[in-house]
């Protein structure tokens, strides 16, 4: 592993000239589509259950090509990369739909259009199952080589791509994500699922989000943004109404069965040191300086086990979600990494 500097890595920059725009703004526009995969041959899930006719809702951006940039979303994210990652997505940015064919699909088990709780009926999933669906989607789209980029649960999916399909992945970017869930992260998820089980129907999901939000922010971040009294409820600490509001917001857009299925998949996720050592693909691993969920030292220690990795740290006081909320320097670094050429 090297600290991230281009001259030291086996990578050279491409000049802007070598990267003319590859498609028109119209071609680069977001396209939301739905497809049914595994109609003839079912997907054999890790739990042993065959799953047929898997519906996948996905976005594509840019002109279809054999080499794609796959973005894998976080726990409550969606395929609409342009909505949740505006700092990294757009013309001239790291994820540029005028330069690359960008694909993002809603994960299996989620609640944004891809087969989820209704079809799965309590079947446990793994991240490998989710990634297998993405791989089939890319196959049907005619993609032969892929660069995979993701943060948090999206970053864990990138690790799974590197384990399951090493020959397809040209390079990868893993942001604020571990190669296996720590007891700390499993414990946080367990408390969240227990809240849902004890108060099904919405209230538990709100509490789960409140617990999660504390792990997505940091003491310093909340000190900066939530000190003092709430403007919404005089006499009440600001952070109280902040957490209540965050819980309400998630309960309006997410479903509790998906929350349990996806967090359980994260908790079961585990790459061994030997598996990490076997990954030859160039990977940029990003740690977040104030991340209390996946501390940067932990993220860096996984990067150190990848033979062709570079490590870079996003310095922000805002904790785990800094990759979404405080991401200007992340955009610059990921853009530099993705627009570099693999050297001889
Ligand atoms: C942008 C989207 O598409 S989100 C939907 C899809 N979701 C995803 O893709 C998942 C990834 N995204 C996320 O997790 C989140 O959207 C994040 C992390 C990027 C940003 O979360 P936010 O809630 O916007 O950030 P933040 O922590 O600053 O909270 C701001 C909100 O809390 C409210 N708020 C702030 N302080 C308080 C308080 N003391 N009391 C009550 N409400 C408060 C603000 O008014 C604001 O409300 P709004 O969302 O209605 O504008
Ligand atoms: N805040 C993001 C990242 C969590 O890891 C989400 O809700 O998906």
XYZ file of C-alpha atoms and ligand atoms in Angstrom:
403
model
C 0.000 0.000 0.000
C 1.171 3.523 -0.701
C -0.106 6.825 0.611
C -1.931 8.321 -2.359
C 0.465 10.052 -4.713
C 0.215 9.540 -8.434
C 3.937 9.512 -9.275
C 4.591 6.637 -6.859
C 1.754 4.454 -8.115
C 1.909 2.464 -11.381
C -0.394 5.064 -12.826
C 0.144 8.000 -15.148
C -2.184 10.897 -15.765
C -3.998 11.263 -19.012
C -3.974 14.733 -20.483
C -7.323 16.497 -20.991
C -6.663 16.136 -24.715
C -6.745 12.376 -24.347
C -10.185 12.689 -22.792
C -12.417 14.510 -25.263
C -16.101 14.461 -24.388
C -17.483 11.146 -25.500
C -21.156 11.991 -25.719
C -23.614 14.821 -25.920
C -25.397 16.299 -22.875
C -28.583 14.541 -24.011
C -26.827 11.178 -24.060
C -25.342 11.899 -20.645
C -28.752 12.539 -19.045
C -30.000 10.170 -16.303
C -32.058 7.209 -17.474
C -34.050 5.189 -14.931
C -34.974 1.756 -16.196
C -36.275 -1.547 -14.903
C -35.280 -4.979 -16.152
C -36.060 -8.531 -15.089
C -33.003 -10.778 -14.809
C -32.592 -14.488 -14.068
C -35.771 -15.439 -15.976
C -34.409 -18.721 -17.360
C -31.779 -19.628 -14.792
C -32.424 -18.593 -11.208
C -29.869 -16.814 -9.092
C -28.685 -19.228 -6.423
C -28.529 -17.120 -3.287
C -25.807 -17.724 -0.708
C -28.427 -19.173 1.638
C -29.146 -21.903 -0.936
C -32.498 -20.575 -2.161
C -32.917 -20.105 -5.921
C -34.395 -16.739 -6.846
C -36.007 -16.354 -10.279
C -37.106 -13.277 -12.193
C -35.192 -10.683 -10.238
C -36.426 -7.163 -10.992
C -33.702 -4.530 -11.071
C -34.292 -0.779 -11.123
C -31.201 1.064 -12.265
C -29.878 4.307 -13.652
C -27.494 4.692 -16.532
C -25.727 7.885 -17.500
C -23.762 8.473 -20.672
C -23.334 6.490 -23.827
C -23.406 2.686 -23.507
C -19.928 1.160 -23.753
C -18.139 -2.081 -23.014
C -16.289 -0.451 -20.142
C -18.490 1.002 -17.442
C -18.172 2.865 -14.195
C -20.377 1.117 -11.661
C -21.400 3.109 -8.604
C -22.608 1.065 -5.642
C -24.843 2.897 -3.203
C -24.885 3.028 0.600
C -27.473 1.565 2.968
C -30.337 3.967 2.288
C -29.090 5.267 -1.035
C -30.621 4.694 -4.436
C -29.555 4.325 -8.040
C -30.043 8.102 -8.532
C -26.373 9.012 -8.129
C -27.027 12.484 -9.505
C -29.309 13.183 -6.512
C -27.224 11.925 -3.591
C -23.654 12.527 -4.816
C -23.790 15.921 -6.532
C -20.276 16.779 -5.384
C -18.806 13.844 -7.283
C -21.309 13.454 -10.112
C -21.558 15.725 -13.135
C -19.613 17.220 -16.023
C -15.987 17.806 -15.090
C -16.340 15.856 -11.840
C -15.037 12.438 -10.792
C -18.139 10.686 -12.109
C -18.572 12.445 -15.432
C -21.403 11.103 -17.588
C -19.939 12.840 -20.652
C -16.780 10.768 -20.292
C -17.949 7.461 -18.883
C -20.836 5.051 -19.086
C -22.054 5.192 -15.481
C -24.381 2.559 -14.061
C -25.939 2.325 -10.612
C -28.604 -0.182 -9.600
C -30.792 -0.308 -6.519
C -29.605 -3.185 -4.375
C -31.371 -6.519 -4.090
C -33.341 -6.482 -0.840
C -33.775 -2.723 -0.817
C -36.980 -0.781 -1.297
C -36.299 1.371 -4.337
C -37.580 -0.779 -7.192
C -35.281 -3.814 -7.246
C -36.716 -7.084 -5.875
C -37.069 -6.580 -2.144
C -38.962 -7.716 0.937
C -42.104 -8.771 -0.948
C -40.277 -11.169 -3.260
C -37.711 -12.282 -0.693
C -40.187 -12.979 2.082
C -37.606 -12.984 4.861
C -34.843 -14.744 2.893
C -31.453 -13.670 4.260
C -29.146 -12.006 1.760
C -25.429 -11.427 1.498
C -23.513 -8.690 -0.222
C -22.368 -11.381 -2.647
C -26.014 -11.913 -3.674
C -26.409 -8.184 -4.299
C -23.219 -8.004 -6.324
C -24.206 -11.088 -8.359
C -27.309 -9.199 -9.492
C -25.190 -6.191 -10.472
C -22.840 -8.451 -12.405
C -25.750 -9.966 -14.341
C -27.121 -6.505 -15.082
C -23.766 -5.415 -16.502
C -23.549 -8.602 -18.566
C -26.949 -7.915 -20.107
C -25.925 -4.295 -20.762
C -22.907 -5.593 -22.688
C -20.313 -4.390 -20.203
C -17.025 -6.324 -20.247
C -14.792 -4.263 -17.970
C -15.759 -2.222 -14.968
C -14.443 0.348 -12.545
C -16.363 0.136 -9.290
C -16.790 3.050 -6.884
C -18.708 3.066 -3.625
C -18.863 4.420 -0.101
C -19.995 2.784 3.142
C -22.153 -0.261 2.258
C -21.329 0.683 -1.350
C -17.634 0.318 -0.502
C -18.267 -3.085 1.028
C -19.894 -4.105 -2.258
C -16.734 -2.954 -4.038
C -14.714 -5.327 -1.845
C -17.157 -8.080 -2.830
C -16.720 -7.239 -6.523
C -12.965 -7.575 -6.093
C -13.365 -10.971 -4.429
C -16.053 -12.393 -6.729
C -15.156 -10.935 -10.148
C -11.482 -9.953 -10.064
C -11.061 -10.431 -13.822
C -13.766 -7.903 -14.653
C -12.667 -5.085 -12.378
C -10.055 -2.744 -13.842
C -9.779 -0.536 -10.789
C -11.800 0.327 -7.764
C -12.444 3.053 -5.221
C -13.546 2.104 -1.702
C -14.610 4.966 0.560
C -15.204 4.758 4.312
C -15.815 1.023 4.286
C -14.393 -2.062 5.978
C -13.595 -5.463 4.461
C -15.434 -7.041 7.375
C -17.791 -5.656 9.959
C -16.278 -5.039 13.383
C -18.026 -5.964 16.641
C -18.619 -2.214 17.068
C -20.408 -1.905 13.716
C -22.355 -5.147 14.255
C -23.346 -3.938 17.709
C -24.696 -0.667 16.340
C -26.699 -2.507 13.683
C -27.975 -5.001 16.248
C -29.308 -2.209 18.469
C -30.991 -0.661 15.410
C -32.656 -3.930 14.391
C -33.767 -4.527 17.975
C -35.450 -1.119 17.962
C -37.330 -2.158 14.802
C -38.326 -5.530 16.247
C -39.535 -3.966 19.498
C -41.518 -1.244 17.753
C -42.555 -2.507 14.320
C -44.659 -0.331 12.056
C -42.378 2.689 11.797
C -41.455 3.906 15.291
C -38.606 1.413 15.599
C -37.210 2.408 12.220
C -37.119 6.026 13.374
C -35.116 5.064 16.472
C -32.843 2.899 14.327
C -32.082 5.912 12.141
C -31.399 8.031 15.216
C -28.829 5.516 16.465
C -27.346 5.289 12.984
C -27.135 9.075 12.623
C -24.999 9.272 15.750
C -22.567 6.879 14.077
C -22.683 8.832 10.781
C -21.794 12.145 12.451
C -19.093 12.888 15.059
C -18.876 14.657 18.414
C -17.230 17.617 16.701
C -19.803 17.755 13.903
C -22.774 17.725 16.270
C -20.938 20.243 18.463
C -20.721 22.552 15.453
C -24.247 22.077 14.132
C -26.444 21.077 17.091
C -25.262 23.001 20.141
C -27.833 24.795 22.256
C -31.582 24.904 22.032
C -33.773 23.685 19.219
C -35.339 26.360 17.061
C -38.273 24.024 16.519
C -38.977 23.328 20.218
C -37.813 26.014 22.653
C -36.256 24.582 25.796
C -35.337 21.311 24.093
C -31.739 20.514 23.063
C -31.278 20.984 19.328
C -29.851 17.504 18.861
C -33.067 15.993 20.210
C -35.265 17.482 17.508
C -32.514 16.886 14.954
C -32.559 13.146 15.639
C -36.361 13.060 15.728
C -36.482 14.797 12.370
C -33.882 12.477 10.847
C -35.910 9.466 12.062
C -39.100 10.878 10.536
C -37.339 11.582 7.235
C -36.056 8.019 6.898
C -39.370 6.436 7.901
C -41.006 8.290 5.014
C -38.635 6.903 2.407
C -37.477 3.484 3.647
C -38.901 0.195 4.788
C -38.069 -1.695 7.968
C -37.771 -5.152 6.374
C -35.178 -3.822 3.923
C -33.361 -2.118 6.785
C -33.038 -5.418 8.656
C -32.113 -7.460 5.561
C -29.408 -5.034 4.427
C -27.873 -4.444 7.849
C -27.774 -8.203 8.479
C -25.967 -8.652 5.155
C -23.433 -6.018 6.222
C -22.939 -7.747 9.558
C -22.248 -11.096 7.897
C -19.790 -9.571 5.415
C -16.238 -10.735 5.922
C -13.219 -10.964 3.650
C -10.283 -12.841 5.136
C -6.757 -11.449 5.124
C -5.810 -14.111 2.557
C -8.653 -13.016 0.264
C -7.560 -9.395 0.550
C -3.977 -10.389 -0.195
C -5.078 -12.161 -3.362
C -6.659 -9.029 -4.879
C -4.348 -7.711 -7.606
C -6.619 -4.931 -8.895
C -5.484 -1.337 -8.290
C -7.655 0.103 -5.535
C -7.888 3.557 -4.024
C -9.004 3.218 -0.414
C -10.300 6.329 1.332
C -10.546 6.671 5.097
C -12.441 9.509 6.781
C -10.543 11.232 9.581
C -13.525 11.661 11.957
C -15.411 8.458 11.097
C -16.549 6.792 14.329
C -18.408 3.984 12.526
C -15.487 2.769 10.419
C -12.459 4.533 11.950
C -9.824 5.596 9.453
C -7.186 3.391 11.126
C -9.385 0.354 10.544
C -10.049 1.306 6.921
C -6.327 1.874 6.383
C -5.440 -1.477 7.931
C -7.607 -3.245 5.334
C -6.016 -1.172 2.570
C -2.614 -2.353 3.774
C -3.617 -5.942 2.989
C -4.414 -5.114 -0.655
C -1.259 -5.560 -2.749
C -2.092 -2.787 -5.248
C -3.775 -0.215 -3.072
C -3.277 3.463 -2.457
C -4.631 5.052 0.716
C -5.883 8.599 1.048
C -7.656 10.264 3.950
C -10.580 12.640 3.680
C -10.073 15.235 6.405
C -13.394 16.447 7.689
C -14.955 16.974 11.119
C -18.300 15.602 9.901
C -17.807 11.889 10.454
C -18.773 8.934 8.293
C -21.240 10.870 6.100
C -18.483 13.312 5.100
C -18.155 11.303 1.876
C -21.634 12.609 1.015
C -21.681 15.987 2.771
C -18.131 17.363 2.753
C -16.704 15.822 -0.355
C -14.944 18.520 -2.444
C -11.455 17.139 -1.826
C -12.784 13.597 -2.257
C -14.054 14.568 -5.693
C -10.630 15.897 -6.675
C -8.843 12.773 -5.439
C -11.239 10.271 -6.992
C -11.227 12.209 -10.275
C -7.437 12.174 -10.337
C -7.388 8.441 -9.641
C -10.009 7.571 -12.234
C -8.560 9.733 -14.993
C -5.104 8.271 -14.524
C -3.849 5.583 -16.870
C -2.710 2.199 -15.665
C 1.014 2.172 -16.317
C 3.134 -0.536 -17.865
C -30.440 13.949 -1.328
C -31.181 12.664 -1.411
O -31.564 12.242 -2.401
S -31.443 11.837 0.049
C -32.405 10.468 -0.402
C -31.538 9.360 -0.794
N -30.630 9.059 0.292
C -29.421 8.661 0.017
O -29.044 8.563 -1.116
C -28.604 8.264 1.191
C -27.511 9.158 1.354
N -27.944 10.454 1.855
C -28.042 10.711 3.177
O -27.842 9.866 4.015
C -28.390 12.116 3.555
O -29.233 12.651 2.590
C -27.154 13.008 3.727
C -26.219 12.389 4.732
C -26.412 13.149 2.435
C -27.570 14.395 4.166
O -28.488 14.336 5.232
P -29.234 15.663 5.725
O -30.346 15.257 6.615
O -29.585 16.543 4.585
O -28.111 16.419 6.506
P -28.033 17.148 7.892
O -27.530 16.197 8.901
O -27.245 18.371 7.654
O -29.545 17.550 8.297
C -30.193 18.604 7.630
C -31.691 18.500 7.868
O -31.966 18.441 9.267
C -32.746 19.597 9.654
N -32.276 20.025 10.963
C -31.049 20.498 11.265
N -30.975 20.737 12.585
C -32.158 20.393 13.123
C -32.697 20.434 14.444
N -31.965 20.818 15.479
N -33.969 20.017 14.620
C -34.717 19.573 13.592
N -34.267 19.539 12.322
C -33.004 19.949 12.097
C -32.449 20.644 8.587
O -33.487 21.602 8.525
C -32.390 19.766 7.336
O -33.701 19.467 6.951
P -34.086 19.087 5.416
O -33.486 17.731 5.161
O -35.574 19.061 5.409
O -33.499 20.149 4.554
N -26.008 8.151 5.300
C -25.821 7.176 4.284
C -24.584 6.377 4.496
C -24.729 5.393 5.622
O -23.684 4.506 5.607
C -27.053 6.318 4.109
O -28.027 6.548 4.799
O -27.044 5.446 3.257
